[in-house]
Amino acid sequence: MLKYSLLVLYSFLASTCVQAQFWTQVDSDFNVTSTGISRFAIVDENIAWGIGYNGINPSFNLQQFSKTTDGGITWQAGFFNVGNTGLGIGDISAIDAQTALIAVYPRAAGQQGGVWKTIDGGVTWVQKTNTAYTNAASFTNTLHFFNAVEGVVIGDPINGMWEIYITSDGGENFTPIDSSAIPAPLANETGYIAQKAVVGSSIWFTTSQGRIYHSIDMGNNWNVYQSPITDFGGATVSGDLSFSDLNKGIIQTQAGILFKTLNAGQSWSQITTSGSGNPYGDSIAYVPNTSSLVSVGSSTGFTGSSYSLDDGITWVNIDAIQHVDIALFNPTTGYSGGFTNNSDTAGVFTISSNVLDRSLSSREFASAKAISLYPNPSNDKIQISSVEAVIQLELLNLGGQCIRQKMNSNTLSLDGVADGLYLVKIKTQQGTATLPVIKN
């Protein structure tokens, strides 16, 4: 019963018995106060792009992006020059520091959205007219490029068929997906801007009927599954999803309720959460091919960020600051959207911790396997068994706070400590081990 919470909490413990800083907030380079950034497209450990928006009045259209080429240390803002300041920028997919494509949507009658591309770092943007999106009801939701040449762009249904195009030449030409390759939409079903998940050649997108469309071949053929929620973007019900691998995924609702799948979304079960923190309601993301997750929120009364290292079961709160998006490339490369404080500070949260790196936890456990503690559970005191002399003992809660400390001793009293699960950090000459203990 304790095993899942034993290893998952090692790496967030700092040597000073205080949780290490998870985020560093840096300047997004937007020059207007309360400008936000979201919908990140991460290329590698150095390069990422993000879309800007007005944080005071989200209905005010903002055609700006910001980009980093040094792993999030510095960001440079630019403009989406798409020829019409009224068009909305829905999603972005980046190939490298110079090349990116965007899904553009109409915000008023008579406007035409579609796909625009830059090959000069965002200085100029050129419309790829081979995608139609010319119907009065056309609406471009999201796009993704799996590599430099193969991509897919997804729009709302037109005449009872999803308007989806694929390309194999970097967006110079697009081929529409035939209706036989994708299940038909339900009545009044639509997609949502930038709501997708991608792993390898697989892509998922969500709908207003709580359904999830899934392709395993870069958008050529699709299946559809019913999720446990009724809508992914409604006024009262909404959600976000992320996948760790081709089969394991998670849904987070606007209320922070979680559901998991182990079969690519075909079926879902609710997760019972625990720990010192909680998931939030805006955005959730897996570190690819791991059990590590980060959840963020910006709603009034439900603001902050948190993480889980065991597929969403146990949560640790990071902060209570507004976060509007989360994107993760690996355990130490990831970004969350914030807001500019003034013309030259804040706006982007970058990961500055190895908390999400389970490999670090495994190495620590392997080096400390000769250390144990007993009795466990205990209602009085615990005894440490170690081949090396114990230099220091620390009793930590699940938030990483030090409750009790003892030097040069193999025993630690639990007298006066509330019942529950704790961590004991044991320091010897050979290193440090962290073991769970239950007080009852």
Coordinates of C-alpha atoms in Angstrom, one line a residue:
M1 CA 0.0 0.0 0.0
L2 CA 2.9 2.4 0.7
K3 CA 5.0 1.5 -2.2
Y4 CA 3.8 4.0 -4.7
S5 CA 4.3 6.9 -2.2
L6 CA 7.8 5.6 -1.1
L7 CA 9.8 6.4 -4.2
V8 CA 7.8 9.1 -5.8
L9 CA 8.6 11.7 -3.1
Y10 CA 12.4 11.5 -2.9
S11 CA 13.5 14.0 -5.4
F12 CA 11.6 17.1 -4.1
L13 CA 13.4 17.0 -0.8
A14 CA 16.1 19.7 -0.5
S15 CA 19.1 19.3 1.7
T16 CA 17.9 22.2 3.9
C17 CA 14.6 20.4 4.7
V18 CA 12.8 22.9 2.5
Q19 CA 11.2 22.1 -0.9
A20 CA 13.5 23.1 -3.6
Q21 CA 12.3 25.9 -5.9
F22 CA 10.3 24.3 -8.7
W23 CA 9.8 27.3 -11.0
T24 CA 11.8 30.3 -12.0
Q25 CA 9.7 33.1 -13.4
V26 CA 11.3 35.0 -16.3
D27 CA 10.5 37.8 -18.6
S28 CA 8.3 36.9 -21.6
D29 CA 9.4 40.0 -23.4
F30 CA 5.8 41.2 -23.8
N31 CA 5.8 45.0 -23.1
V32 CA 2.3 45.4 -21.8
T33 CA 1.3 44.6 -18.2
S34 CA -0.9 41.5 -17.7
T35 CA -0.1 40.0 -21.0
G36 CA -0.3 36.2 -20.7
I37 CA 1.4 33.4 -22.6
S38 CA 0.1 29.9 -23.3
R39 CA -0.2 27.1 -25.9
F40 CA 3.5 26.3 -25.9
A41 CA 5.2 24.3 -28.7
I42 CA 8.4 22.8 -27.3
V43 CA 10.9 21.7 -30.0
D44 CA 13.8 20.5 -27.8
E45 CA 15.6 21.4 -24.6
N46 CA 16.5 24.8 -25.9
I47 CA 13.7 25.9 -28.3
A48 CA 10.1 26.7 -27.5
W49 CA 7.4 29.0 -28.8
G50 CA 4.3 30.4 -27.1
I51 CA 1.2 32.4 -28.0
G52 CA 0.4 35.6 -26.2
Y53 CA -3.0 36.9 -25.1
N54 CA -4.5 39.8 -23.1
G55 CA -4.9 38.8 -19.5
I56 CA -7.2 41.7 -18.5
N57 CA -9.6 41.3 -21.4
P58 CA -9.2 37.9 -23.1
S59 CA -11.7 38.9 -25.7
F60 CA -9.2 41.6 -26.9
N61 CA -7.4 40.0 -29.8
L62 CA -3.6 39.8 -29.5
Q63 CA -1.5 38.5 -32.4
Q64 CA 1.9 38.1 -30.6
F65 CA 4.2 35.2 -29.8
S66 CA 7.3 34.8 -27.7
K67 CA 10.2 32.4 -28.3
T68 CA 13.2 31.0 -26.4
T69 CA 16.3 29.4 -27.9
D70 CA 18.2 29.0 -24.6
G71 CA 16.0 26.7 -22.6
G72 CA 13.7 29.4 -21.2
I73 CA 16.4 31.7 -19.8
T74 CA 15.4 34.5 -22.2
W75 CA 12.5 35.0 -24.4
Q76 CA 12.0 37.2 -27.5
A77 CA 8.5 38.5 -28.5
G78 CA 7.3 38.9 -32.0
F79 CA 4.1 39.5 -34.0
F80 CA 1.9 37.1 -36.0
N81 CA 1.5 39.2 -39.2
V82 CA -1.3 37.4 -40.9
G83 CA -2.7 40.3 -42.9
N84 CA -5.9 40.8 -40.7
T85 CA -5.6 42.0 -37.2
G86 CA -9.1 40.6 -36.4
L87 CA -8.1 36.9 -36.9
G88 CA -7.5 34.8 -33.8
I89 CA -4.3 32.7 -33.3
G90 CA -5.5 29.3 -32.0
D91 CA -2.5 27.0 -31.9
I92 CA 1.1 26.7 -32.9
S93 CA 3.4 23.9 -33.9
A94 CA 7.2 24.5 -34.1
I95 CA 9.8 22.7 -36.2
D96 CA 12.9 24.7 -35.0
A97 CA 13.9 28.2 -34.1
Q98 CA 13.1 29.5 -37.6
T99 CA 10.1 27.4 -38.6
A100 CA 6.7 27.2 -37.1
L101 CA 3.1 26.9 -38.3
I102 CA -0.1 28.4 -36.7
A103 CA -3.8 27.5 -36.8
V104 CA -5.7 30.8 -37.4
Y105 CA -9.4 31.1 -36.8
P106 CA -12.1 33.6 -37.8
R107 CA -13.5 35.9 -35.0
A108 CA -16.1 37.6 -37.1
A109 CA -18.3 37.0 -40.1
G110 CA -16.5 37.2 -43.4
Q111 CA -13.1 36.3 -42.0
Q112 CA -11.2 33.2 -43.3
G113 CA -8.9 31.2 -41.1
G114 CA -6.5 28.5 -42.0
V115 CA -2.7 27.8 -41.7
W116 CA 0.1 30.2 -41.8
K117 CA 3.9 29.4 -41.7
T118 CA 7.1 31.2 -40.9
I119 CA 10.6 30.1 -42.0
D120 CA 12.4 33.2 -40.7
G121 CA 11.8 33.0 -37.0
G122 CA 8.5 34.8 -37.0
V123 CA 9.4 37.9 -39.0
T124 CA 7.0 37.0 -41.8
W125 CA 4.0 34.6 -41.9
V126 CA 2.7 33.2 -45.2
Q127 CA -0.8 31.6 -45.6
K128 CA -0.9 28.0 -46.9
T129 CA -3.9 28.4 -49.1
N130 CA -4.1 24.7 -50.0
T131 CA -6.2 24.2 -46.9
A132 CA -9.7 25.4 -47.8
Y133 CA -11.4 26.6 -44.6
T134 CA -13.3 28.9 -46.9
N135 CA -16.8 27.8 -45.9
A136 CA -18.7 30.5 -43.8
A137 CA -18.8 27.9 -41.0
S138 CA -15.1 26.8 -41.2
F139 CA -13.2 27.1 -38.0
T140 CA -9.6 26.0 -37.5
N141 CA -9.0 24.5 -34.1
T142 CA -5.6 22.9 -33.8
L143 CA -2.6 21.6 -35.7
H144 CA 0.5 19.5 -35.2
F145 CA 3.6 18.7 -37.1
F146 CA 5.1 15.3 -36.3
N147 CA 8.4 16.2 -38.0
A148 CA 9.5 18.8 -40.5
V149 CA 7.3 17.6 -43.3
E150 CA 4.3 15.6 -41.9
G151 CA 1.5 17.4 -40.2
V152 CA -2.3 17.6 -39.6
V153 CA -4.7 20.5 -39.1
I154 CA -8.1 20.0 -37.6
G155 CA -11.2 22.1 -38.0
D156 CA -14.8 22.0 -36.9
P157 CA -17.3 19.9 -38.9
I158 CA -18.6 21.2 -42.2
N159 CA -21.7 19.6 -43.8
G160 CA -21.5 16.6 -41.3
M161 CA -17.8 16.0 -41.7
W162 CA -14.7 17.1 -39.8
E163 CA -12.6 19.5 -41.8
I164 CA -9.2 17.8 -41.4
Y165 CA -6.2 18.1 -43.7
I166 CA -2.8 16.3 -43.7
T167 CA 0.5 17.3 -45.4
S168 CA 3.7 15.5 -46.2
D169 CA 5.7 18.4 -47.6
G170 CA 5.9 20.8 -44.7
G171 CA 2.6 22.4 -45.3
E172 CA 3.1 23.4 -48.9
N173 CA 0.2 21.1 -49.9
F174 CA -2.6 19.6 -47.9
T175 CA -4.9 16.7 -48.6
P176 CA -8.4 16.6 -47.0
I177 CA -9.2 13.5 -45.0
D178 CA -12.1 11.6 -46.5
S179 CA -15.2 11.0 -44.5
S180 CA -14.6 7.2 -44.5
A181 CA -11.4 7.8 -42.5
I182 CA -13.0 9.5 -39.5
P183 CA -16.3 8.8 -37.6
A184 CA -18.9 11.4 -38.2
P185 CA -19.6 14.2 -35.7
L186 CA -22.7 14.2 -33.5
A187 CA -25.3 16.9 -33.9
N188 CA -23.8 20.3 -33.0
E189 CA -20.4 18.7 -32.1
T190 CA -17.4 20.9 -32.4
G191 CA -13.7 20.8 -31.5
Y192 CA -11.7 23.3 -29.3
I193 CA -8.8 25.6 -29.9
A194 CA -5.5 24.0 -29.2
Q195 CA -7.0 21.0 -27.3
K196 CA -4.9 18.1 -28.4
A197 CA -2.4 15.5 -27.1
V198 CA 0.4 14.0 -29.1
V199 CA 2.7 11.0 -28.6
G200 CA 4.9 9.9 -31.5
S201 CA 2.6 9.3 -34.5
S202 CA -0.5 9.4 -32.4
I203 CA -2.7 12.4 -31.8
W204 CA -5.9 13.0 -29.9
F205 CA -8.4 15.9 -30.0
T206 CA -11.4 16.6 -27.9
T207 CA -15.0 17.8 -28.6
S208 CA -18.0 19.7 -27.2
Q209 CA -19.8 16.3 -26.7
G210 CA -17.1 15.0 -24.4
R211 CA -15.7 12.7 -27.1
I212 CA -12.1 12.0 -27.9
Y213 CA -10.9 11.5 -31.5
H214 CA -7.7 9.4 -31.8
S215 CA -5.4 8.7 -34.8
I216 CA -2.3 6.4 -34.6
D217 CA -1.0 7.3 -38.1
M218 CA -0.5 11.1 -38.0
G219 CA -4.1 11.9 -38.8
N220 CA -4.8 9.7 -41.7
N221 CA -7.3 7.5 -40.0
W222 CA -9.4 8.1 -36.8
N223 CA -11.4 6.4 -34.0
V224 CA -13.6 8.1 -31.5
Y225 CA -14.2 7.3 -27.8
Q226 CA -16.6 8.7 -25.2
S227 CA -14.9 10.3 -22.2
P228 CA -16.3 10.4 -18.7
I229 CA -17.2 14.1 -19.0
T230 CA -19.9 15.6 -21.2
D231 CA -17.9 18.5 -22.7
F232 CA -14.3 19.5 -22.9
G233 CA -14.9 23.3 -23.1
G234 CA -18.4 24.1 -21.8
A235 CA -19.4 26.9 -19.5
T236 CA -20.0 24.5 -16.6
V237 CA -18.1 21.4 -17.6
S238 CA -14.7 21.4 -19.2
G239 CA -11.5 19.4 -19.2
D240 CA -7.9 18.9 -20.4
L241 CA -6.1 15.7 -21.4
S242 CA -2.5 14.5 -21.7
F243 CA -0.9 11.2 -22.6
S244 CA 2.4 9.8 -21.3
D245 CA 2.7 7.1 -23.9
L246 CA 0.6 5.5 -26.6
N247 CA -1.8 4.1 -24.1
K248 CA -1.6 5.8 -20.7
G249 CA -3.4 9.1 -20.4
I250 CA -5.2 11.4 -18.0
I251 CA -8.2 13.8 -18.0
Q252 CA -8.5 16.7 -15.6
T253 CA -11.8 18.5 -15.2
Q254 CA -12.3 22.1 -14.3
A255 CA -12.9 21.0 -10.8
G256 CA -9.6 19.1 -10.6
I257 CA -11.2 15.7 -10.8
L258 CA -9.0 13.1 -12.6
F259 CA -9.6 10.1 -14.8
K260 CA -7.1 7.7 -16.2
T261 CA -6.9 5.4 -19.3
L262 CA -4.6 2.6 -20.1
N263 CA -6.0 1.8 -23.5
A264 CA -5.4 5.1 -25.4
G265 CA -8.7 6.6 -24.3
Q266 CA -11.2 3.8 -25.1
S267 CA -12.2 3.5 -21.4
W268 CA -11.6 5.6 -18.3
S269 CA -11.7 5.3 -14.5
Q270 CA -11.6 8.0 -11.8
I271 CA -8.5 8.5 -9.8
T272 CA -8.8 8.9 -6.0
T273 CA -6.2 11.6 -5.2
S274 CA -4.2 12.1 -2.0
G275 CA -1.2 14.0 -0.7
S276 CA -0.4 17.5 0.6
G277 CA -1.6 19.1 -2.7
N278 CA -4.3 18.8 -5.3
P279 CA -4.7 19.0 -9.0
Y280 CA -6.1 22.2 -10.4
G281 CA -8.6 22.9 -13.1
D282 CA -7.0 24.5 -16.1
S283 CA -4.2 22.5 -17.7
I284 CA -2.4 19.2 -17.0
A285 CA 0.6 17.6 -18.7
Y286 CA 2.6 14.4 -18.5
V287 CA 6.4 14.3 -18.7
P288 CA 6.5 12.0 -21.8
N289 CA 7.0 8.3 -21.0
T290 CA 6.9 8.8 -17.2
S291 CA 4.5 8.8 -14.4
S292 CA 5.2 12.5 -13.6
L293 CA 2.5 15.1 -14.0
V294 CA 2.1 18.8 -13.5
S295 CA -1.3 20.5 -13.0
V296 CA -2.0 24.3 -13.1
G297 CA -4.9 26.6 -12.5
S298 CA -5.8 30.3 -12.8
S299 CA -9.4 30.4 -11.7
T300 CA -10.4 32.6 -8.7
G301 CA -10.1 30.4 -5.6
F302 CA -8.5 27.6 -7.5
T303 CA -5.1 29.1 -8.5
G304 CA -1.8 27.4 -8.4
S305 CA 0.4 24.6 -9.6
S306 CA 1.2 21.1 -8.3
Y307 CA 2.8 17.9 -9.3
S308 CA 2.4 14.2 -9.0
L309 CA 5.0 11.5 -9.6
D310 CA 2.7 8.5 -9.5
D311 CA 0.2 9.1 -12.4
G312 CA -2.0 11.5 -10.5
I313 CA -2.5 9.6 -7.2
T314 CA -0.4 11.7 -4.8
W315 CA -0.1 15.4 -5.2
V316 CA 2.3 18.1 -3.9
N317 CA 1.5 21.8 -4.1
I318 CA 4.1 24.0 -5.7
D319 CA 2.5 27.5 -5.3
A320 CA -0.7 29.5 -5.3
I321 CA 0.1 31.7 -8.3
Q322 CA -1.9 32.0 -11.5
H323 CA -0.8 29.5 -14.2
V324 CA -2.6 29.3 -17.5
D325 CA -0.9 26.5 -19.3
I326 CA 1.6 23.8 -18.9
A327 CA 3.8 22.0 -21.4
L328 CA 6.6 19.5 -20.6
F329 CA 9.3 18.2 -22.8
N330 CA 11.3 16.1 -20.3
P331 CA 11.7 16.1 -16.5
T332 CA 13.8 19.3 -16.4
T333 CA 12.4 21.1 -19.5
G334 CA 9.0 22.6 -19.3
Y335 CA 7.0 25.9 -19.2
S336 CA 3.9 27.3 -17.7
G337 CA 2.2 30.5 -18.7
G338 CA 2.0 33.5 -16.4
F339 CA 1.4 37.2 -16.7
T340 CA 3.7 40.2 -17.1
N341 CA 3.9 42.3 -13.9
N342 CA 5.1 45.3 -15.9
S343 CA 7.0 46.0 -19.1
D344 CA 10.1 44.0 -18.3
T345 CA 9.4 41.2 -15.7
A346 CA 7.6 37.9 -15.4
G347 CA 5.3 36.1 -17.8
V348 CA 6.8 32.7 -18.2
F349 CA 7.5 30.0 -15.5
T350 CA 10.4 27.7 -16.4
I351 CA 11.2 24.5 -14.5
S352 CA 14.3 25.0 -12.3
S353 CA 14.2 21.7 -10.4
N354 CA 14.8 18.0 -10.8
V355 CA 11.7 17.1 -8.8
L356 CA 10.1 15.3 -11.8
D357 CA 13.2 13.2 -12.5
R358 CA 12.3 9.7 -11.2
S359 CA 15.8 8.4 -12.3
L360 CA 17.3 10.6 -9.6
S361 CA 15.0 9.0 -7.1
S362 CA 15.9 5.5 -8.3
R363 CA 19.6 6.2 -7.9
E364 CA 19.2 7.6 -4.4
F365 CA 17.1 4.5 -3.4
A366 CA 19.7 2.1 -4.8
S367 CA 22.6 3.8 -2.9
A368 CA 20.6 3.7 0.3
K369 CA 19.0 0.2 0.2
A370 CA 21.1 -0.9 3.3
I371 CA 19.1 1.5 5.4
S372 CA 15.7 0.6 7.0
L373 CA 13.5 1.8 9.9
Y374 CA 11.2 0.0 12.3
P375 CA 8.5 -0.4 13.6
N376 CA 6.4 0.9 10.8
P377 CA 3.6 1.9 11.5
S378 CA 4.7 3.3 14.9
N379 CA 2.9 5.3 17.6
D380 CA 5.9 6.1 19.7
K381 CA 9.4 6.2 18.2
I382 CA 11.2 4.7 15.3
Q383 CA 14.6 2.9 15.1
I384 CA 17.0 3.3 12.2
S385 CA 19.0 0.3 11.0
S386 CA 22.1 1.3 9.0
V387 CA 25.6 -0.1 8.4
E388 CA 26.9 3.5 8.5
A389 CA 26.6 5.9 11.4
V390 CA 23.6 8.2 11.2
I391 CA 24.6 11.8 11.1
Q392 CA 21.2 13.4 11.0
L393 CA 17.5 12.5 11.0
E394 CA 14.7 14.7 9.7
L395 CA 10.9 14.0 9.9
L396 CA 9.2 15.6 6.9
N397 CA 5.5 16.1 6.0
L398 CA 4.4 15.4 2.4
G399 CA 4.9 19.1 1.6
G400 CA 8.6 18.8 2.3
Q401 CA 8.5 20.8 5.5
C402 CA 10.8 19.7 8.4
I403 CA 8.8 18.8 11.5
R404 CA 11.5 17.3 13.7
Q405 CA 15.2 16.9 13.5
K406 CA 17.8 14.9 15.5
M407 CA 21.6 14.7 15.2
N408 CA 23.9 11.6 15.6
S409 CA 21.1 9.2 16.7
N410 CA 19.5 6.1 15.4
T411 CA 16.1 6.8 17.0
L412 CA 13.5 9.5 16.4
S413 CA 10.4 10.2 18.6
L414 CA 7.0 10.5 17.0
D415 CA 5.5 11.7 20.2
G416 CA 3.1 14.6 19.7
V417 CA 3.0 14.2 15.9
A418 CA -0.4 13.9 14.3
D419 CA -1.4 10.5 12.8
G420 CA -0.6 10.1 9.1
L421 CA 2.1 9.5 6.5
Y422 CA 5.5 11.1 6.9
L423 CA 9.0 10.8 5.4
V424 CA 12.2 10.2 7.3
K425 CA 15.3 11.7 5.8
I426 CA 18.4 9.7 6.9
K427 CA 21.8 11.2 6.4
T428 CA 25.0 9.1 6.6
Q429 CA 28.6 9.5 5.4
Q430 CA 27.6 7.5 2.3
G431 CA 24.7 9.7 1.3
T432 CA 21.0 10.2 2.1
A433 CA 18.0 8.0 2.1
T434 CA 14.3 9.0 2.5
L435 CA 11.9 6.4 3.8
P436 CA 8.1 6.6 4.6
V437 CA 6.7 6.0 8.0
I438 CA 3.1 5.9 9.3
K439 CA 2.3 7.4 12.7
N440 CA -0.8 5.9 14.2

